[in-house]
PDB file of C-alpha atoms in Angstrom:
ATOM      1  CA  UNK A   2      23.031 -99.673 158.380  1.00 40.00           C
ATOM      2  CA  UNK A   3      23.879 -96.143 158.831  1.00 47.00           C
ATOM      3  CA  UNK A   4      21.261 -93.505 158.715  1.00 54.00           C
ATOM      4  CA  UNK A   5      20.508 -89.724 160.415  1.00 59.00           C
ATOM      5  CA  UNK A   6      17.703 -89.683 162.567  1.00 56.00           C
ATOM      6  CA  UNK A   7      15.914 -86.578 161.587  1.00 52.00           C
ATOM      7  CA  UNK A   8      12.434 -85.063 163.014  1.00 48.00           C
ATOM      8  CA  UNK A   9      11.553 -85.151 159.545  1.00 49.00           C
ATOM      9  CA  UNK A  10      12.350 -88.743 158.774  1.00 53.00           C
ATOM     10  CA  UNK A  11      12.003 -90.795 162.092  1.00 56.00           C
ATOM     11  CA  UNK A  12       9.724 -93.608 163.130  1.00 63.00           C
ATOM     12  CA  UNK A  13       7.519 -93.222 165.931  1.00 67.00           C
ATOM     13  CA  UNK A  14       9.129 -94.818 168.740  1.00 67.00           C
ATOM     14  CA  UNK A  15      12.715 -92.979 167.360  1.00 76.00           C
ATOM     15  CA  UNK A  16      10.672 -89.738 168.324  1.00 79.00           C
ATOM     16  CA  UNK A  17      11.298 -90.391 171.838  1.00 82.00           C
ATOM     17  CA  UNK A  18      14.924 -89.658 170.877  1.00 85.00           C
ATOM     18  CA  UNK A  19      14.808 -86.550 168.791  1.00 83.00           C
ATOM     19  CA  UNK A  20      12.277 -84.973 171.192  1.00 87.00           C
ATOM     20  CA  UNK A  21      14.846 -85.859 174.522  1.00 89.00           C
ATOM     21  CA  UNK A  22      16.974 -84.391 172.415  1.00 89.00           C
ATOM     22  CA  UNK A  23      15.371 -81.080 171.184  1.00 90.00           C
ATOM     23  CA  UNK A  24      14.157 -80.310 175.113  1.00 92.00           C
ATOM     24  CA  UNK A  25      17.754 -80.410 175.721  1.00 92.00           C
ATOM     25  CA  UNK A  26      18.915 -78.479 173.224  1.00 91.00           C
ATOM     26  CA  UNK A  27      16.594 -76.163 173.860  1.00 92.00           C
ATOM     27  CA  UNK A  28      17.451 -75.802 177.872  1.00 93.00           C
ATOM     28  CA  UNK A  29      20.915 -75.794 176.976  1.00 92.00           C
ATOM     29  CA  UNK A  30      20.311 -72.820 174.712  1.00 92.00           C
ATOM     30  CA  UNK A  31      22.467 -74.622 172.136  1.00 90.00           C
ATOM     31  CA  UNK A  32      24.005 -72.155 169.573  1.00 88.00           C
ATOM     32  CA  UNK A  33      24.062 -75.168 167.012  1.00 90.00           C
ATOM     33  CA  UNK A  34      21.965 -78.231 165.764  1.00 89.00           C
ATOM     34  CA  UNK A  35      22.486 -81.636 167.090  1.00 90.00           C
ATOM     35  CA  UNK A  36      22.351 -84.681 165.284  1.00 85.00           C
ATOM     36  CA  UNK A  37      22.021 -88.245 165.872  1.00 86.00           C
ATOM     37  CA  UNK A  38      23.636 -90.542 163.769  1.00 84.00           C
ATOM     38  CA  UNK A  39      23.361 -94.500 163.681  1.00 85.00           C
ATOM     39  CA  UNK A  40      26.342 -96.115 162.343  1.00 84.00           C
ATOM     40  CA  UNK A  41      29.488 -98.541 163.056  1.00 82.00           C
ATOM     41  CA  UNK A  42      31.582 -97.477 165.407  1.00 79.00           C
ATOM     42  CA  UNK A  43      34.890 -99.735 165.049  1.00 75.00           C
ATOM     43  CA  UNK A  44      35.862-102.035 167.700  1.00 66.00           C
ATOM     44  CA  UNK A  45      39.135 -99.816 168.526  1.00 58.00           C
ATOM     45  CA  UNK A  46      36.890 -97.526 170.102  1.00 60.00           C
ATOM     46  CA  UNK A  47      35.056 -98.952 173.131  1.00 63.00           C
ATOM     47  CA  UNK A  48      32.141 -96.527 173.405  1.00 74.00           C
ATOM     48  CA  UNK A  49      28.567 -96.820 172.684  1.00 82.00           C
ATOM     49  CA  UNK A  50      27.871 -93.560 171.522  1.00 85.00           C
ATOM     50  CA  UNK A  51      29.825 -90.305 171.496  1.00 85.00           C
ATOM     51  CA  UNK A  52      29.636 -86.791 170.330  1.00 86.00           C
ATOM     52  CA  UNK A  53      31.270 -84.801 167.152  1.00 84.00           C
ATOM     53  CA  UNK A  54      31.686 -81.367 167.260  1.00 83.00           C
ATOM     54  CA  UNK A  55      31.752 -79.765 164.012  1.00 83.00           C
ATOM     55  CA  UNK A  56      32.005 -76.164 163.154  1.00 84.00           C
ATOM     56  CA  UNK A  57      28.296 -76.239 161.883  1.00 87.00           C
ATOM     57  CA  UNK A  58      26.911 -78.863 164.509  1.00 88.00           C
ATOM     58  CA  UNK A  59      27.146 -81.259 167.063  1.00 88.00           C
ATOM     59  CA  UNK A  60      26.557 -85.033 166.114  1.00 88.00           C
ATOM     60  CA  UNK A  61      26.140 -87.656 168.116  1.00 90.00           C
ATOM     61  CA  UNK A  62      27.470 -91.362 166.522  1.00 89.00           C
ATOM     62  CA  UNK A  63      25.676 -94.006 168.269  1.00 88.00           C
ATOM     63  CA  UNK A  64      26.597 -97.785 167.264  1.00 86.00           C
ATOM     64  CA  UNK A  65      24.181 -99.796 165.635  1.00 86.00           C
ATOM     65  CA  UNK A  66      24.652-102.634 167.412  1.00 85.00           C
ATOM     66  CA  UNK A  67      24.160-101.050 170.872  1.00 86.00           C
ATOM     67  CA  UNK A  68      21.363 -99.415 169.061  1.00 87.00           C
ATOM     68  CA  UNK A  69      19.499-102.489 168.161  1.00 86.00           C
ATOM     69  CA  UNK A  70      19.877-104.222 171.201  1.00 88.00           C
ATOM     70  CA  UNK A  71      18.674-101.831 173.498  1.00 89.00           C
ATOM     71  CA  UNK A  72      15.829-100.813 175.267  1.00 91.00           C
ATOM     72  CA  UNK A  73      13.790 -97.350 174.384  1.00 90.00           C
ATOM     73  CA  UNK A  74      14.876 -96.625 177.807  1.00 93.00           C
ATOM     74  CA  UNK A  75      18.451 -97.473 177.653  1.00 92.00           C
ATOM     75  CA  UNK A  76      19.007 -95.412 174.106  1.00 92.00           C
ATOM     76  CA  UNK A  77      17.366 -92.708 176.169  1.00 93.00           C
ATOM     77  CA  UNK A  78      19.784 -93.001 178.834  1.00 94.00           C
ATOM     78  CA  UNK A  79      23.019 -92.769 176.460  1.00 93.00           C
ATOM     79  CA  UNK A  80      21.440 -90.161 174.757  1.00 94.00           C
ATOM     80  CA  UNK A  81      20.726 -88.179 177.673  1.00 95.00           C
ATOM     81  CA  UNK A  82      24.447 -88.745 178.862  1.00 93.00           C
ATOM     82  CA  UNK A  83      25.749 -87.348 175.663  1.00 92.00           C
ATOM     83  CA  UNK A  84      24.018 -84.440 175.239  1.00 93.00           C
ATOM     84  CA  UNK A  85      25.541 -83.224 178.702  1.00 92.00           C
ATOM     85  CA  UNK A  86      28.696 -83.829 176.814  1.00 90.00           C
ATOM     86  CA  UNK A  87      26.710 -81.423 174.314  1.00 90.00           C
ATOM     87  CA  UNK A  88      26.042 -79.279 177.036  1.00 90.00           C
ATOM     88  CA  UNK A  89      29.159 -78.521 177.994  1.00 86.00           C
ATOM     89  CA  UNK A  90      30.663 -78.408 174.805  1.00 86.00           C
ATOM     90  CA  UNK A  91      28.090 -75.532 174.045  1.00 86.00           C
ATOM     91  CA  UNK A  92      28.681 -74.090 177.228  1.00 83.00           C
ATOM     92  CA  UNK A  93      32.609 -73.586 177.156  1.00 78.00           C
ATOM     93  CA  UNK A  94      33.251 -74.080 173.577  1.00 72.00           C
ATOM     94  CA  UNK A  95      36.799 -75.007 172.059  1.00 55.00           C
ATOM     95  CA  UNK A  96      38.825 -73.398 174.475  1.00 46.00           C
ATOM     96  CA  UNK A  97      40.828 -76.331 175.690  1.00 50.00           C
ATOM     97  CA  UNK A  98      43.581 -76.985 173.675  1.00 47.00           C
ATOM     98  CA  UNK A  99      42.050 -76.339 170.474  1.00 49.00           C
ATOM     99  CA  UNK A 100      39.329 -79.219 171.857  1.00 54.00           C
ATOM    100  CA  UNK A 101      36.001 -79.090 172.363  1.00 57.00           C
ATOM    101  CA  UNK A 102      35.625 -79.365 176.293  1.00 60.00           C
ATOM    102  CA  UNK A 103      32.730 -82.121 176.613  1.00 64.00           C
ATOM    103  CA  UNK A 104      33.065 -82.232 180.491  1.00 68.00           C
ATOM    104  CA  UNK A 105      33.637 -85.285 182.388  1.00 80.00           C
ATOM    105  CA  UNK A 106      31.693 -88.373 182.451  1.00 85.00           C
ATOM    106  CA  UNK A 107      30.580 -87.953 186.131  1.00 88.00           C
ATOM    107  CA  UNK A 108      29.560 -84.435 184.805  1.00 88.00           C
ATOM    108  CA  UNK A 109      27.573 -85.935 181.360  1.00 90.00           C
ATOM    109  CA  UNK A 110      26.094 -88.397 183.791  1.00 92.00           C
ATOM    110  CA  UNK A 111      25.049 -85.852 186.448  1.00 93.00           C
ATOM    111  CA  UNK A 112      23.354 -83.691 183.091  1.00 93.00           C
ATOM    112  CA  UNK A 113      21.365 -86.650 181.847  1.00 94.00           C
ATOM    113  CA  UNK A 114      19.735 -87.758 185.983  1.00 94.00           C
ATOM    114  CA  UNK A 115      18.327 -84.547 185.100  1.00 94.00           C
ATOM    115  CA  UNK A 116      16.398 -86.028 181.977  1.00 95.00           C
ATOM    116  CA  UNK A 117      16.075 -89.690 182.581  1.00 94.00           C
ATOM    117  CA  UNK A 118      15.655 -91.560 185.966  1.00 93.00           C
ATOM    118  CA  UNK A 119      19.122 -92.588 187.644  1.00 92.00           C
ATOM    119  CA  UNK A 120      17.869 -96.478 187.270  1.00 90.00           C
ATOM    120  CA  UNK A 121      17.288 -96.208 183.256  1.00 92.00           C
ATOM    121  CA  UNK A 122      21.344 -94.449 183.235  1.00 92.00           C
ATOM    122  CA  UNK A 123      22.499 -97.245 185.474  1.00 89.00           C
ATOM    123  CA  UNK A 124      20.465-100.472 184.010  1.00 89.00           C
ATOM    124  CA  UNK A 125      22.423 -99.524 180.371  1.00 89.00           C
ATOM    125  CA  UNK A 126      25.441 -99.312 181.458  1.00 86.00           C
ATOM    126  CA  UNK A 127      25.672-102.418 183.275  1.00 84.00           C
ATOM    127  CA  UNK A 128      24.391-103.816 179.847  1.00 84.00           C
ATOM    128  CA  UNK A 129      26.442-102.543 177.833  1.00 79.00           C
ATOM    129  CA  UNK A 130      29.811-100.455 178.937  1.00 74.00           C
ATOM    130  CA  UNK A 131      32.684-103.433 178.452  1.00 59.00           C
ATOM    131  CA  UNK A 132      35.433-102.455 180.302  1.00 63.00           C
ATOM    132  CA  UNK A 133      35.175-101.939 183.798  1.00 66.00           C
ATOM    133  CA  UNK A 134      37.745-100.158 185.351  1.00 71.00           C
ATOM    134  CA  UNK A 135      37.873 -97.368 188.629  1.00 75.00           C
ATOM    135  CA  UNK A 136      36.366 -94.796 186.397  1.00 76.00           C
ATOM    136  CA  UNK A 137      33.817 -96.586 185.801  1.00 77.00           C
ATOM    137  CA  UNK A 138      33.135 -98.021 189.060  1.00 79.00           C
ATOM    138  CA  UNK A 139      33.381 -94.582 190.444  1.00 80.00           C
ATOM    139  CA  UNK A 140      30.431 -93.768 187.657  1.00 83.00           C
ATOM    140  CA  UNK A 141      28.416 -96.411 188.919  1.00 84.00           C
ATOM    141  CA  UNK A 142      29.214 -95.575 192.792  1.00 84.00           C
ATOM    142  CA  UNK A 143      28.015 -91.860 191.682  1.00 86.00           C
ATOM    143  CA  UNK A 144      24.535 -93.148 190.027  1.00 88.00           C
ATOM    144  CA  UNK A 145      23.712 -95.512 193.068  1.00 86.00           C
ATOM    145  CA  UNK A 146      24.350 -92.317 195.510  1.00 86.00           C
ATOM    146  CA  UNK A 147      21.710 -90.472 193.451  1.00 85.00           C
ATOM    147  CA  UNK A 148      18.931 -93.714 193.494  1.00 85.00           C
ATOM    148  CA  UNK A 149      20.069 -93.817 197.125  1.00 79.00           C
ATOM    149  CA  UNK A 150      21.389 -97.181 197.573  1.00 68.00           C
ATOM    150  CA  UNK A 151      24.551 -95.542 198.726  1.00 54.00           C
ATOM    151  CA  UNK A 152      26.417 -93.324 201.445  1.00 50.00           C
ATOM    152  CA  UNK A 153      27.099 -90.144 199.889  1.00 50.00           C
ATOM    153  CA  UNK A 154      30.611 -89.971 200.971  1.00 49.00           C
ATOM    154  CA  UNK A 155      32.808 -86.697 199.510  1.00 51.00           C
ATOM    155  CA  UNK A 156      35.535 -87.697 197.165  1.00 47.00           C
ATOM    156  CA  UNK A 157      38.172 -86.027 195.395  1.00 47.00           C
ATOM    157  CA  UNK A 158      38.391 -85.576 191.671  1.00 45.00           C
ATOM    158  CA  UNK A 159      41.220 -86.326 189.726  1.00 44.00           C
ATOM    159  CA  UNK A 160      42.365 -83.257 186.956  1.00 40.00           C
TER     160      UNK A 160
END
């Protein structure tokens, strides 16, 4: 199964998905179209979803079998965490290296608690992210500080 998830050609409940979607694009004034793709994503890489950016557009690859096993809210929450990829992507453009610069993943995960309740962000990755390493954990630490369950105690960010 691989398909493009259109406004044009989406089921109701995937409308949820382009609409998160177009309210961020518009708020991030994005100068190009995003769009979200449902596909295989092989095994070598270990994320759910990620972003593409492409002279014309940005795409966003989400794996099918995430896809199908999650929630409305959860796809939300991934969605909302790559689109502040988008955002900064759109924001800074290819300047790094010849790279798009697609921020952190403390900073994509700070963009989407703006779109989607902390809970939602944290609920799907504890479903779903596999490897669980100090990034992560310090991804976690920083979406429990924003529910509340934690101290908010200043750290410093590695470059």
């Amino acid at each position: 199964l691989e398909r493009t998830l259109e406004a044009t050609t989406v089921r109701n409940e995937e409308m949820l998905y382009v609409s998160l979607i177009q309210q961020m694009c518009a708020d991030f004034r994005c100068q190009k179209p995003v769009t979200l793709r449902i596909s295989t994503i092989p095994f070598l890489i270990p994320n759910v979803a990620f972003v593409m950016n492409s002279q014309s557009s940005y795409h966003i690859v989400f794996d099918v079998r995430v896809y199908s096993a999650s929630t409305p809210q959860e796809i939300r929450a991934f969605l909302a965490h790559e689109m502040g990829h988008v955002y900064f992507m759109n924001r800074y453009g290819s300047d790094f290296g010849g790279r798009a610069y697609g921020g952190s993943q403390i900073d994509a995960d700070n963009i989407a608690m703006q779109y989607v309740p902390p809970g939602n962000l944290l609920v799907a990755y504890q479903k779903h992210i596999l490897s669980f390493n100090p990034e992560t954990r310090h991804r976690m630490d920083n979406i429990l500080q924003r529910i509340g369950t934690l101290p908010q105690i200043p750290f410093k960010r590695r470059l």
